[in-house]
Coordinates of N, CA and C and ligand atoms in Angstrom, one line a residue:
M3 N 114.7 102.1 115.1 CA 113.4 102.6 115.6 C 112.8 101.5 116.4
S4 N 112.3 101.8 117.6 CA 111.7 100.7 118.4 C 110.2 100.5 118.0
A5 N 109.7 99.4 118.4 CA 108.3 99.1 118.0 C 107.3 100.2 118.5
A6 N 107.7 100.8 119.7 CA 106.8 101.8 120.2 C 106.7 103.0 119.4
D7 N 107.7 103.2 118.5 CA 107.7 104.4 117.6 C 107.0 104.2 116.4
K8 N 106.5 103.0 116.2 CA 105.8 102.7 114.9 C 104.3 103.0 115.1
T9 N 103.6 103.1 114.0 CA 102.2 103.5 114.1 C 101.4 102.5 113.2
L10 N 100.2 102.2 113.8 CA 99.2 101.3 113.1 C 98.5 102.1 112.0
V11 N 98.5 101.6 110.8 CA 97.8 102.3 109.7 C 96.8 101.3 109.1
R12 N 95.5 101.7 109.1 CA 94.4 100.9 108.5 C 93.9 101.6 107.3
I13 N 93.8 100.9 106.2 CA 93.3 101.5 105.0 C 92.3 100.5 104.3
H14 N 91.3 101.1 103.8 CA 90.3 100.2 103.0 C 90.8 100.2 101.6
V15 N 91.4 99.1 101.3 CA 92.0 98.9 99.9 C 91.3 97.9 99.1
N16 N 90.8 98.4 97.9 CA 90.2 97.5 97.0 C 89.1 96.7 97.6
G17 N 88.3 97.3 98.5 CA 87.1 96.7 99.1 C 87.4 96.0 100.4
E18 N 88.6 96.0 100.9 CA 88.8 95.3 102.2 C 89.7 96.1 103.1
W19 N 89.5 96.0 104.4 CA 90.3 96.7 105.4 C 91.6 95.9 105.5
R20 N 92.7 96.7 105.3 CA 94.1 96.1 105.5 C 94.8 97.0 106.5
E21 N 95.7 96.4 107.2 CA 96.5 97.2 108.2 C 97.9 96.7 108.4
A22 N 98.7 97.5 108.8 CA 100.1 97.2 109.1 C 100.7 98.2 110.1
T23 N 101.6 97.8 110.9 CA 102.3 98.7 111.8 C 103.6 99.1 111.2
V24 N 103.8 100.4 110.9 CA 104.9 100.9 110.1 C 105.6 102.1 110.8
E25 N 106.8 102.4 110.3 CA 107.4 103.6 110.7 C 106.6 104.8 110.1
P26 N 106.5 105.9 110.9 CA 105.6 107.0 110.4 C 106.1 107.6 109.0
R27 N 107.4 107.4 108.7 CA 107.9 108.0 107.5 C 107.7 107.1 106.3
T28 N 107.0 106.0 106.5 CA 106.7 105.1 105.4 C 105.8 105.8 104.3
L29 N 106.2 105.7 103.1 CA 105.4 106.3 102.0 C 104.2 105.4 101.7
L30 N 103.1 106.0 101.3 CA 102.0 105.2 100.9 C 102.3 104.1 99.9
V31 N 103.1 104.5 98.9 CA 103.5 103.5 97.9 C 104.3 102.3 98.5
E32 N 105.1 102.6 99.5 CA 105.9 101.5 100.2 C 104.9 100.7 101.0
F33 N 104.0 101.4 101.6 CA 103.0 100.6 102.4 C 102.2 99.6 101.6
L34 N 101.8 100.1 100.4 CA 101.0 99.2 99.5 C 101.9 98.1 99.0
R35 N 103.1 98.4 98.6 CA 103.9 97.4 98.0 C 104.6 96.4 99.0
D36 N 105.2 97.0 100.0 CA 106.0 96.2 100.9 C 105.3 95.6 102.1
H37 N 104.2 96.3 102.5 CA 103.4 95.8 103.6 C 102.1 95.0 103.3
L38 N 101.5 95.4 102.1 CA 100.3 94.8 101.7 C 100.5 93.9 100.5
N39 N 101.8 93.9 100.0 CA 102.1 93.0 98.8 C 101.3 93.4 97.6
L40 N 100.9 94.6 97.5 CA 100.2 95.1 96.3 C 101.2 95.7 95.3
T41 N 101.9 94.9 94.6 CA 103.1 95.4 93.9 C 102.7 95.9 92.5
G42 N 101.4 96.0 92.2 CA 101.0 96.5 90.9 C 101.3 98.0 90.8
T43 N 101.3 98.7 92.0 CA 101.6 100.1 92.0 C 103.1 100.3 92.0
H44 N 103.5 101.0 90.9 CA 105.0 101.0 90.7 C 105.7 102.3 91.2
I45 N 107.0 102.2 91.3 CA 107.8 103.3 91.7 C 108.7 103.6 90.5
G46 N 108.5 104.7 89.8 CA 109.3 104.9 88.6 C 110.2 106.1 88.7
C47 N 110.2 106.8 89.8 CA 111.1 108.0 90.0 C 111.2 108.3 91.4
D48 N 112.1 109.2 91.7 CA 112.1 109.7 93.1 C 111.9 111.2 93.2
T49 N 111.2 111.7 92.2 CA 111.0 113.2 92.1 C 109.5 113.5 92.0
T50 N 108.6 112.5 92.3 CA 107.2 112.7 92.1 C 106.8 113.2 90.7
Y51 N 107.4 112.6 89.7 CA 107.2 113.1 88.4 C 106.5 112.1 87.5
C52 N 106.7 110.8 87.7 CA 106.3 109.8 86.6 C 104.9 109.4 86.7
G53 N 104.3 109.3 87.8 CA 102.9 108.9 87.9 C 102.7 107.4 87.9
A54 N 103.8 106.6 87.9 CA 103.6 105.1 87.9 C 103.0 104.7 89.2
C55 N 103.0 105.5 90.3 CA 102.5 105.1 91.6 C 101.1 105.6 91.8
T56 N 100.4 106.1 90.8 CA 99.1 106.7 90.9 C 98.0 105.7 91.5
V57 N 97.3 106.1 92.5 CA 96.2 105.3 93.0 C 95.0 106.3 93.2
L58 N 93.8 105.7 93.5 CA 92.7 106.5 93.9 C 92.6 106.6 95.4
L59 N 92.6 107.8 95.9 CA 92.5 108.0 97.4 C 91.2 108.7 97.6
N60 N 90.2 108.1 98.2 CA 88.9 108.7 98.4 C 88.4 109.3 97.1
G61 N 88.5 108.5 96.0 CA 88.0 108.9 94.7 C 88.8 109.9 93.9
R62 N 89.9 110.3 94.4 CA 90.8 111.2 93.7 C 92.1 110.6 93.4
T63 N 92.7 110.9 92.2 CA 94.0 110.4 91.9 C 95.1 111.1 92.8
V64 N 96.0 110.2 93.3 CA 97.2 110.8 94.0 C 98.4 110.0 93.6
K65 N 99.5 110.6 93.6 CA 100.8 109.9 93.4 C 101.1 109.4 94.8
S66 N 101.1 108.1 95.0 CA 101.2 107.5 96.3 C 102.7 107.6 96.9
C67 N 103.6 108.1 96.1 CA 104.9 108.4 96.6 C 105.0 109.8 97.2
T68 N 103.9 110.5 97.2 CA 103.9 111.9 97.7 C 103.3 112.1 99.0
L69 N 102.8 111.0 99.6 CA 102.3 111.1 101.0 C 102.7 109.9 101.8
F70 N 102.7 110.2 103.1 CA 103.1 109.2 104.1 C 101.9 108.3 104.3
A71 N 102.1 107.0 104.6 CA 101.0 106.1 104.8 C 100.1 106.5 105.9
P72 N 100.6 107.0 107.1 CA 99.7 107.4 108.1 C 98.7 108.5 107.7
M73 N 99.1 109.3 106.7 CA 98.1 110.3 106.2 C 96.9 109.7 105.5
A74 N 97.0 108.4 105.1 CA 95.9 107.8 104.4 C 95.1 106.9 105.4
D75 N 95.5 107.0 106.7 CA 94.8 106.1 107.6 C 93.3 106.3 107.6
G76 N 92.5 105.3 107.4 CA 91.0 105.3 107.4 C 90.5 105.6 106.0
A77 N 91.4 105.8 105.0 CA 90.9 106.2 103.7 C 90.5 105.0 102.9
E78 N 89.9 105.3 101.7 CA 89.5 104.4 100.7 C 90.5 104.5 99.6
I79 N 91.1 103.3 99.3 CA 92.1 103.4 98.2 C 91.8 102.3 97.2
T80 N 91.9 102.7 95.9 CA 91.9 101.7 94.8 C 93.2 101.6 94.1
T81 N 93.8 100.4 94.0 CA 95.0 100.2 93.3 C 94.6 99.5 92.0
V82 N 95.6 99.3 91.2 CA 95.3 98.6 89.9 C 94.8 97.1 90.2
E83 N 95.2 96.6 91.3 CA 94.7 95.2 91.6 C 93.2 95.2 91.8
G84 N 92.6 96.4 92.1 CA 91.2 96.4 92.3 C 90.3 96.6 91.1
L85 N 90.9 96.6 89.9 CA 90.1 96.9 88.7 C 89.4 95.7 88.2
S86 N 90.1 94.5 88.1 CA 89.4 93.3 87.6 C 88.5 92.8 88.6
S87 N 87.5 92.0 88.1 CA 86.6 91.3 89.1 C 86.3 89.9 88.7
N88 N 86.5 89.0 89.6 CA 86.3 87.6 89.3 C 87.1 87.1 88.0
G89 N 88.3 87.7 87.9 CA 89.2 87.3 86.8 C 88.9 88.0 85.5
A90 N 87.8 88.8 85.4 CA 87.5 89.5 84.2 C 88.1 90.9 84.2
L91 N 88.7 91.3 83.1 CA 89.4 92.6 83.0 C 88.3 93.7 83.1
H92 N 88.7 94.7 83.7 CA 87.9 96.0 83.7 C 87.9 96.5 82.3
P93 N 86.8 97.2 81.8 CA 86.9 97.7 80.4 C 88.1 98.6 80.1
V94 N 88.6 99.3 81.1 CA 89.8 100.1 80.8 C 91.0 99.2 80.6
Q95 N 91.1 98.1 81.3 CA 92.2 97.2 81.1 C 92.1 96.5 79.8
Q96 N 90.8 96.1 79.4 CA 90.6 95.5 78.2 C 90.9 96.4 77.0
A97 N 90.6 97.7 77.1 CA 90.9 98.6 76.0 C 92.4 98.8 75.9
F98 N 93.1 98.9 77.0 CA 94.6 99.0 76.9 C 95.2 97.8 76.2
A99 N 94.7 96.6 76.6 CA 95.2 95.4 76.0 C 94.9 95.3 74.5
E100 N 93.7 95.6 74.1 CA 93.3 95.5 72.7 C 93.9 96.6 71.8
C101 N 94.2 97.7 72.4 CA 94.8 98.8 71.6 C 96.3 98.8 71.7
H102 N 96.9 97.9 72.4 CA 98.3 97.9 72.6 C 98.8 99.2 73.2
G103 N 98.0 99.5 74.3 CA 98.3 100.8 74.9 C 99.4 100.7 76.0
L104 N 100.3 99.7 75.7 CA 101.4 99.6 76.6 C 102.6 98.9 75.8
Q105 N 103.8 99.2 76.3 CA 104.9 98.5 75.7 C 105.6 97.7 76.8
C106 N 106.5 98.4 77.6 CA 107.0 97.6 78.7 C 106.0 97.4 79.8
G107 N 105.0 98.3 79.9 CA 104.0 98.1 80.9 C 104.3 98.8 82.3
F108 N 105.4 99.4 82.4 CA 105.8 99.9 83.7 C 104.9 101.1 84.1
C109 N 104.5 101.9 83.2 CA 103.7 103.1 83.5 C 102.2 102.7 83.6
T110 N 101.9 101.5 83.1 CA 100.5 101.1 82.8 C 99.6 101.2 84.1
P111 N 100.0 100.7 85.2 CA 99.0 100.8 86.4 C 98.6 102.2 86.7
G112 N 99.5 103.2 86.6 CA 99.1 104.5 86.8 C 98.2 105.1 85.8
L113 N 98.5 104.7 84.5 CA 97.6 105.2 83.4 C 96.2 104.6 83.5
L114 N 96.1 103.4 83.9 CA 94.8 102.7 84.1 C 94.0 103.5 85.2
I115 N 94.7 103.8 86.3 CA 94.0 104.5 87.4 C 93.6 105.9 86.9
S116 N 94.4 106.6 86.2 CA 94.1 107.9 85.8 C 92.9 107.9 84.8
T117 N 93.0 106.9 83.9 CA 91.9 106.7 83.0 C 90.6 106.4 83.7
L118 N 90.6 105.5 84.6 CA 89.4 105.2 85.4 C 88.8 106.4 86.1
H119 N 89.7 107.2 86.6 CA 89.2 108.4 87.3 C 88.6 109.4 86.3
L120 N 89.2 109.5 85.2 CA 88.7 110.4 84.1 C 87.3 110.0 83.8
L121 N 87.1 108.7 83.4 CA 85.9 108.2 82.9 C 84.8 108.1 84.0
S122 N 85.2 108.1 85.3 CA 84.2 108.1 86.3 C 83.6 109.5 86.5
K123 N 84.4 110.5 86.1 CA 83.9 111.9 86.2 C 83.3 112.4 84.9
T124 N 83.9 112.0 83.8 CA 83.5 112.5 82.4 C 83.3 111.3 81.5
A125 N 82.1 111.0 81.2 CA 81.8 109.7 80.5 C 82.3 109.8 79.1
N126 N 82.3 111.0 78.4 CA 82.7 111.1 77.0 C 83.7 112.3 76.9
P127 N 84.9 112.1 77.3 CA 85.8 113.2 77.4 C 86.3 113.7 76.0
T128 N 86.6 115.0 75.9 CA 87.2 115.5 74.7 C 88.7 115.1 74.6
D129 N 89.3 115.2 73.5 CA 90.7 114.9 73.3 C 91.5 115.7 74.3
T130 N 91.2 117.0 74.5 CA 91.9 117.8 75.4 C 91.7 117.3 76.9
Q131 N 90.5 116.9 77.2 CA 90.3 116.4 78.6 C 91.1 115.1 78.8
I132 N 91.2 114.3 77.8 CA 92.0 113.0 77.9 C 93.5 113.4 78.1
R133 N 94.0 114.3 77.3 CA 95.4 114.6 77.4 C 95.7 115.3 78.8
K134 N 94.8 116.1 79.2 CA 95.0 116.7 80.5 C 95.0 115.7 81.7
A135 N 94.0 114.7 81.6 CA 93.9 113.7 82.6 C 95.1 112.8 82.7
L136 N 95.8 112.6 81.6 CA 96.9 111.7 81.6 C 98.3 112.5 81.7
A137 N 98.2 113.8 81.8 CA 99.4 114.6 81.8 C 100.4 114.3 82.9
G138 N 99.8 113.7 84.0 CA 100.7 113.4 85.2 C 101.3 112.0 85.1
N139 N 101.1 111.3 84.0 CA 101.6 110.0 83.8 C 102.6 109.9 82.7
T140 N 103.8 109.6 83.0 CA 104.9 109.6 81.9 C 105.1 108.2 81.5
C141 N 105.1 108.0 80.1 CA 105.4 106.7 79.6 C 106.8 106.9 78.9
R142 N 107.7 106.2 79.5 CA 109.1 106.3 78.9 C 109.3 105.5 77.6
C143 N 108.3 104.6 77.3 CA 108.4 103.9 76.0 C 107.7 104.8 75.0
T144 N 107.1 105.9 75.4 CA 106.5 106.9 74.5 C 105.5 106.5 73.6
G145 N 104.7 105.4 73.9 CA 103.7 105.0 73.0 C 102.4 105.7 73.2
Y146 N 102.4 107.0 73.2 CA 101.2 107.7 73.6 C 100.0 107.6 72.7
Q147 N 100.3 107.4 71.4 CA 99.1 107.3 70.5 C 98.2 106.1 70.8
N148 N 98.8 105.0 71.1 CA 98.0 103.8 71.4 C 97.3 104.0 72.8
I149 N 98.0 104.6 73.7 CA 97.4 104.9 75.0 C 96.1 105.8 74.8
F150 N 96.3 106.8 73.9 CA 95.1 107.6 73.6 C 94.0 106.8 73.0
K151 N 94.4 106.0 72.0 CA 93.3 105.1 71.4 C 92.6 104.3 72.4
A152 N 93.4 103.7 73.4 CA 92.9 102.9 74.4 C 91.8 103.6 75.2
V153 N 92.1 104.8 75.6 CA 91.2 105.6 76.4 C 89.9 105.8 75.6
R154 N 90.0 106.1 74.3 CA 88.8 106.2 73.4 C 88.0 104.9 73.4
M155 N 88.7 103.8 73.2 CA 88.0 102.5 73.2 C 87.3 102.3 74.6
A156 N 88.0 102.6 75.6 CA 87.4 102.4 77.0 C 86.1 103.2 77.1
V157 N 86.1 104.4 76.5 CA 84.8 105.2 76.6 C 83.7 104.3 76.0
G158 N 83.9 103.7 74.9 CA 82.9 102.9 74.2 C 82.5 101.7 75.1
L159 N 83.5 101.0 75.6 CA 83.3 99.8 76.4 C 82.5 100.1 77.7
M160 N 82.8 101.3 78.3 CA 82.1 101.7 79.5 C 80.7 102.0 79.2
E161 N 80.4 102.5 78.0 CA 79.0 102.9 77.7 C 78.2 101.6 77.6
K162 N 78.8 100.5 77.1 CA 78.1 99.3 76.9 C 77.8 98.5 78.2
R163 N 78.4 98.9 79.3 CA 78.3 98.2 80.6 C 76.9 98.1 81.1
Ligands
FES29 S1 107.0 107.0 91.7 FE1 105.5 108.5 92.3 S2 105.6 109.9 90.7 FE2 107.2 108.6 90.2
FES30 S1 104.9 101.3 78.4 FE1 106.9 101.4 79.1 S2 107.0 103.1 80.3 FE2 105.0 103.2 79.5

């Protein structure tokens, strides 16, 4: 593909404008990882199933392997790298760490983003709302009980903010 066939994509990622010129078929997850070096967003499947690639796009969760980067041109994106500030963990990250809400950690970035989205919409979710919010995120280490506890702890930590 010649340079003329490539397209400039500009995205507001974690509070700053980032851009790269890419092939139009570039997936958003590839754009984030390979062109912006934001490798916290993971690729765990090729069937849009696992949710390891979840990011916030204009305030909504999306699986970043399911859309092309040019489709996100001009959008606001939050990746897992955008959660901590000045070296301090976000309450959601802190809760996952304290509750051992991870084992290998591969699914964790997506779960953190889905949890953040849930708590931004519903400050004190029911158990059913938590399960529904995380239904698109698969943990192959299957440690779901501690993930669930972590979300509950995050609710408390967010209230104290
Ligand atoms: S890598 Fe996107 S859903 Fe699995
Ligand atoms: S902690 Fe290993 S896949 Fe979830």
